[in-house]
Amino acid sequence: MRSVGWVPSYLVETYLARRDAEGIAAHEARARSAAEELTREGTSVSFEGSTHVPEDELCFFAFDAPSREVAALAAQLAGLDALRVVEAVSSRTGQVR
C-alpha cells in the first residue's frame, strides 16, 4: 500500500564509455541542477544518485519524480542521453514501494 507522500523512483539508463567515467560527477551535478530547477518551477523532483556499470558501459541515474515523463524531462534538462527511463523499486528501506 502506498503511503501519503510516496513518490516513485525512476532509473534513467544512459551510455557511458569506460574512458568517460571521470565525467560522472559532472553528469550528476547537471542531474541535480535539473531536478532543483523543476522543483523551483513547481514539479517536485529529486536526484538520488547514479550507478555506473563500466563493464557494460552503462550508467543509471535515479530520480524520484511524479511520473516517468517528469524523470525523462529532468534527464533531458541535464543533457543526459537517455536510452530508456523505467520505474524502479527499492527495498533498501525495508519496504518495497
Short mmCIF file of N, CA and C in Angstrom, two decimals:
data_model
loop_
_atom_site.label_atom_id
_atom_site.label_comp_id
_atom_site.label_asym_id
_atom_site.label_seq_id
_atom_site.Cartn_x
_atom_site.Cartn_y
_atom_site.Cartn_z
N MET A 1 0.84 -1.18 0.00
CA MET A 1 0.00 0.00 0.00
C MET A 1 0.88 1.25 0.00
N ARG A 2 0.57 2.20 -0.82
CA ARG A 2 1.35 3.43 -0.92
C ARG A 2 0.91 4.39 0.18
N SER A 3 1.89 5.02 0.79
CA SER A 3 1.59 5.98 1.84
C SER A 3 1.48 7.38 1.25
N VAL A 4 0.89 8.27 2.03
CA VAL A 4 0.79 9.66 1.61
C VAL A 4 2.20 10.21 1.43
N GLY A 5 2.41 10.91 0.34
CA GLY A 5 3.72 11.49 0.09
C GLY A 5 4.67 10.56 -0.66
N TRP A 6 4.24 9.34 -0.95
CA TRP A 6 5.10 8.40 -1.68
C TRP A 6 5.33 8.92 -3.09
N VAL A 7 6.58 8.90 -3.51
CA VAL A 7 6.95 9.34 -4.86
C VAL A 7 7.71 8.20 -5.52
N PRO A 8 7.29 7.82 -6.72
CA PRO A 8 8.00 6.73 -7.39
C PRO A 8 9.43 7.13 -7.78
N SER A 9 10.25 6.12 -7.96
CA SER A 9 11.63 6.31 -8.40
C SER A 9 11.76 5.81 -9.83
N TYR A 10 12.62 6.48 -10.58
CA TYR A 10 12.86 6.11 -11.97
C TYR A 10 14.36 6.05 -12.23
N LEU A 11 14.76 5.08 -13.03
CA LEU A 11 16.15 4.98 -13.47
C LEU A 11 16.23 5.45 -14.91
N VAL A 12 17.15 6.37 -15.13
CA VAL A 12 17.42 6.85 -16.48
C VAL A 12 18.69 6.13 -16.92
N GLU A 13 18.56 5.28 -17.91
CA GLU A 13 19.69 4.49 -18.41
C GLU A 13 20.38 5.26 -19.52
N THR A 14 21.70 5.41 -19.38
CA THR A 14 22.49 6.13 -20.38
C THR A 14 23.73 5.32 -20.73
N TYR A 15 24.28 5.61 -21.88
CA TYR A 15 25.56 5.04 -22.29
C TYR A 15 26.66 5.89 -21.69
N LEU A 16 27.65 5.25 -21.10
CA LEU A 16 28.81 5.97 -20.57
C LEU A 16 30.04 5.10 -20.78
N ALA A 17 30.85 5.50 -21.72
CA ALA A 17 32.06 4.73 -22.03
C ALA A 17 32.98 4.67 -20.82
N ARG A 18 33.71 3.59 -20.70
CA ARG A 18 34.66 3.43 -19.59
C ARG A 18 35.61 4.62 -19.50
N ARG A 19 36.06 5.08 -20.63
CA ARG A 19 37.04 6.18 -20.63
C ARG A 19 36.41 7.50 -20.18
N ASP A 20 35.08 7.58 -20.16
CA ASP A 20 34.39 8.79 -19.73
C ASP A 20 33.96 8.74 -18.27
N ALA A 21 34.38 7.72 -17.55
CA ALA A 21 33.92 7.52 -16.18
C ALA A 21 34.23 8.71 -15.27
N GLU A 22 35.30 9.44 -15.57
CA GLU A 22 35.65 10.61 -14.75
C GLU A 22 34.56 11.68 -14.83
N GLY A 23 33.78 11.65 -15.88
CA GLY A 23 32.75 12.66 -16.08
C GLY A 23 31.48 12.43 -15.29
N ILE A 24 31.41 11.36 -14.51
CA ILE A 24 30.19 11.06 -13.77
C ILE A 24 29.83 12.22 -12.84
N ALA A 25 30.79 12.80 -12.17
CA ALA A 25 30.50 13.90 -11.24
C ALA A 25 29.82 15.07 -11.97
N ALA A 26 30.27 15.36 -13.18
CA ALA A 26 29.66 16.45 -13.96
C ALA A 26 28.23 16.08 -14.36
N HIS A 27 28.01 14.83 -14.76
CA HIS A 27 26.66 14.37 -15.10
C HIS A 27 25.75 14.47 -13.88
N GLU A 28 26.27 14.06 -12.73
CA GLU A 28 25.48 14.13 -11.50
C GLU A 28 25.14 15.57 -11.13
N ALA A 29 26.09 16.48 -11.28
CA ALA A 29 25.84 17.89 -10.97
C ALA A 29 24.74 18.45 -11.86
N ARG A 30 24.77 18.10 -13.15
CA ARG A 30 23.73 18.57 -14.07
C ARG A 30 22.38 17.95 -13.73
N ALA A 31 22.37 16.65 -13.34
CA ALA A 31 21.12 15.98 -12.96
C ALA A 31 20.53 16.63 -11.71
N ARG A 32 21.37 16.91 -10.74
CA ARG A 32 20.91 17.55 -9.50
C ARG A 32 20.35 18.95 -9.81
N SER A 33 21.05 19.69 -10.64
CA SER A 33 20.61 21.04 -11.01
C SER A 33 19.27 21.00 -11.75
N ALA A 34 19.11 20.05 -12.66
CA ALA A 34 17.85 19.93 -13.41
C ALA A 34 16.69 19.60 -12.47
N ALA A 35 16.92 18.70 -11.52
CA ALA A 35 15.88 18.35 -10.55
C ALA A 35 15.51 19.57 -9.71
N GLU A 36 16.50 20.32 -9.28
CA GLU A 36 16.25 21.53 -8.49
C GLU A 36 15.48 22.57 -9.30
N GLU A 37 15.82 22.71 -10.57
CA GLU A 37 15.12 23.66 -11.44
C GLU A 37 13.65 23.29 -11.58
N LEU A 38 13.37 22.02 -11.84
CA LEU A 38 11.98 21.57 -11.97
C LEU A 38 11.22 21.77 -10.66
N THR A 39 11.88 21.52 -9.54
CA THR A 39 11.24 21.70 -8.24
C THR A 39 10.91 23.17 -8.01
N ARG A 40 11.84 24.06 -8.35
CA ARG A 40 11.57 25.50 -8.21
C ARG A 40 10.39 25.94 -9.07
N GLU A 41 10.23 25.26 -10.22
CA GLU A 41 9.14 25.60 -11.14
C GLU A 41 7.82 24.94 -10.73
N GLY A 42 7.83 24.15 -9.65
CA GLY A 42 6.58 23.58 -9.14
C GLY A 42 6.38 22.09 -9.32
N THR A 43 7.34 21.40 -9.92
CA THR A 43 7.25 19.95 -10.08
C THR A 43 8.32 19.32 -9.22
N SER A 44 7.92 18.65 -8.15
CA SER A 44 8.87 18.10 -7.18
C SER A 44 9.63 16.91 -7.78
N VAL A 45 10.93 17.09 -7.92
CA VAL A 45 11.83 16.06 -8.44
C VAL A 45 13.09 16.07 -7.60
N SER A 46 13.62 14.90 -7.30
CA SER A 46 14.92 14.87 -6.62
C SER A 46 15.83 13.87 -7.32
N PHE A 47 17.08 14.24 -7.41
CA PHE A 47 18.10 13.36 -7.96
C PHE A 47 18.68 12.57 -6.80
N GLU A 48 18.70 11.25 -6.91
CA GLU A 48 19.11 10.38 -5.81
C GLU A 48 20.49 9.77 -5.97
N GLY A 49 21.11 9.94 -7.13
CA GLY A 49 22.45 9.39 -7.33
C GLY A 49 22.54 8.59 -8.61
N SER A 50 23.71 8.02 -8.83
CA SER A 50 23.92 7.24 -10.05
C SER A 50 24.69 5.96 -9.75
N THR A 51 24.57 5.04 -10.68
CA THR A 51 25.31 3.78 -10.62
C THR A 51 25.93 3.55 -11.99
N HIS A 52 27.26 3.44 -12.01
CA HIS A 52 27.97 3.20 -13.26
C HIS A 52 28.34 1.73 -13.34
N VAL A 53 28.10 1.13 -14.49
CA VAL A 53 28.46 -0.27 -14.76
C VAL A 53 29.49 -0.24 -15.88
N PRO A 54 30.79 -0.05 -15.52
CA PRO A 54 31.81 0.13 -16.55
C PRO A 54 31.90 -1.02 -17.55
N GLU A 55 31.74 -2.23 -17.09
CA GLU A 55 31.86 -3.38 -17.98
C GLU A 55 30.84 -3.33 -19.12
N ASP A 56 29.64 -2.82 -18.83
CA ASP A 56 28.59 -2.71 -19.85
C ASP A 56 28.52 -1.32 -20.46
N GLU A 57 29.37 -0.41 -19.98
CA GLU A 57 29.39 0.98 -20.44
C GLU A 57 28.02 1.64 -20.31
N LEU A 58 27.37 1.40 -19.17
CA LEU A 58 26.08 1.98 -18.87
C LEU A 58 26.15 2.75 -17.57
N CYS A 59 25.29 3.75 -17.45
CA CYS A 59 25.18 4.48 -16.20
C CYS A 59 23.69 4.71 -15.96
N PHE A 60 23.27 4.51 -14.72
CA PHE A 60 21.88 4.68 -14.33
C PHE A 60 21.78 5.86 -13.37
N PHE A 61 20.92 6.81 -13.69
CA PHE A 61 20.69 7.98 -12.85
C PHE A 61 19.31 7.83 -12.22
N ALA A 62 19.25 7.91 -10.89
CA ALA A 62 17.99 7.70 -10.17
C ALA A 62 17.34 9.03 -9.82
N PHE A 63 16.07 9.15 -10.17
CA PHE A 63 15.27 10.33 -9.85
C PHE A 63 14.01 9.89 -9.13
N ASP A 64 13.62 10.62 -8.09
CA ASP A 64 12.29 10.50 -7.52
C ASP A 64 11.47 11.56 -8.20
N ALA A 65 10.39 11.15 -8.86
CA ALA A 65 9.58 12.07 -9.66
C ALA A 65 8.14 11.56 -9.71
N PRO A 66 7.19 12.44 -9.97
CA PRO A 66 5.80 12.01 -10.00
C PRO A 66 5.43 11.12 -11.19
N SER A 67 6.25 11.12 -12.24
CA SER A 67 5.95 10.28 -13.40
C SER A 67 7.22 10.00 -14.21
N ARG A 68 7.12 9.03 -15.08
CA ARG A 68 8.22 8.69 -15.99
C ARG A 68 8.55 9.89 -16.89
N GLU A 69 7.51 10.60 -17.33
CA GLU A 69 7.72 11.74 -18.20
C GLU A 69 8.51 12.85 -17.51
N VAL A 70 8.24 13.07 -16.23
CA VAL A 70 8.97 14.10 -15.49
C VAL A 70 10.42 13.67 -15.29
N ALA A 71 10.66 12.41 -15.00
CA ALA A 71 12.03 11.91 -14.87
C ALA A 71 12.77 12.07 -16.20
N ALA A 72 12.09 11.78 -17.31
CA ALA A 72 12.70 11.94 -18.64
C ALA A 72 13.00 13.41 -18.92
N LEU A 73 12.12 14.30 -18.48
CA LEU A 73 12.35 15.73 -18.66
C LEU A 73 13.57 16.18 -17.86
N ALA A 74 13.70 15.70 -16.63
CA ALA A 74 14.87 16.05 -15.81
C ALA A 74 16.14 15.58 -16.51
N ALA A 75 16.11 14.37 -17.05
CA ALA A 75 17.28 13.85 -17.76
C ALA A 75 17.60 14.70 -18.98
N GLN A 76 16.57 15.10 -19.71
CA GLN A 76 16.78 15.94 -20.90
C GLN A 76 17.38 17.28 -20.50
N LEU A 77 16.85 17.90 -19.46
CA LEU A 77 17.39 19.19 -19.00
C LEU A 77 18.83 19.06 -18.55
N ALA A 78 19.19 17.87 -18.02
CA ALA A 78 20.55 17.63 -17.55
C ALA A 78 21.50 17.27 -18.69
N GLY A 79 20.96 17.11 -19.88
CA GLY A 79 21.80 16.75 -21.02
C GLY A 79 22.19 15.29 -21.03
N LEU A 80 21.43 14.46 -20.33
CA LEU A 80 21.69 13.02 -20.34
C LEU A 80 21.02 12.42 -21.56
N ASP A 81 21.73 11.63 -22.30
CA ASP A 81 21.18 10.99 -23.49
C ASP A 81 20.55 9.67 -23.06
N ALA A 82 19.28 9.74 -22.67
CA ALA A 82 18.60 8.57 -22.11
C ALA A 82 18.32 7.51 -23.17
N LEU A 83 18.73 6.27 -22.86
CA LEU A 83 18.38 5.14 -23.70
C LEU A 83 16.96 4.69 -23.36
N ARG A 84 16.63 4.74 -22.06
CA ARG A 84 15.28 4.44 -21.60
C ARG A 84 15.11 4.96 -20.18
N VAL A 85 13.85 5.08 -19.77
CA VAL A 85 13.50 5.52 -18.43
C VAL A 85 12.50 4.51 -17.88
N VAL A 86 12.85 3.88 -16.75
CA VAL A 86 11.98 2.85 -16.19
C VAL A 86 11.76 3.09 -14.70
N GLU A 87 10.58 2.69 -14.21
CA GLU A 87 10.30 2.79 -12.79
C GLU A 87 11.15 1.77 -12.04
N ALA A 88 11.63 2.15 -10.88
CA ALA A 88 12.49 1.28 -10.07
C ALA A 88 11.86 1.08 -8.70
N VAL A 89 12.02 -0.12 -8.17
CA VAL A 89 11.51 -0.44 -6.84
C VAL A 89 12.70 -0.82 -5.98
N SER A 90 12.83 -0.17 -4.84
CA SER A 90 13.96 -0.41 -3.97
C SER A 90 13.48 -1.03 -2.65
N SER A 91 14.28 -1.91 -2.10
CA SER A 91 13.94 -2.49 -0.80
C SER A 91 14.92 -2.03 0.26
N ARG A 92 15.73 -1.00 -0.04
CA ARG A 92 16.73 -0.51 0.90
C ARG A 92 16.15 -0.09 2.23
N THR A 93 14.97 0.48 2.23
CA THR A 93 14.38 0.97 3.46
C THR A 93 13.65 -0.14 4.22
N GLY A 94 13.67 -1.34 3.66
CA GLY A 94 12.95 -2.44 4.29
C GLY A 94 11.52 -2.54 3.82
N GLN A 95 11.09 -1.59 3.00
CA GLN A 95 9.74 -1.60 2.45
C GLN A 95 9.84 -1.54 0.94
N VAL A 96 9.15 -2.45 0.32
CA VAL A 96 9.07 -2.39 -1.14
C VAL A 96 7.94 -1.44 -1.47
N ARG A 97 8.24 -0.44 -2.28
CA ARG A 97 7.21 0.57 -2.59
C ARG A 97 6.36 0.11 -3.74
#
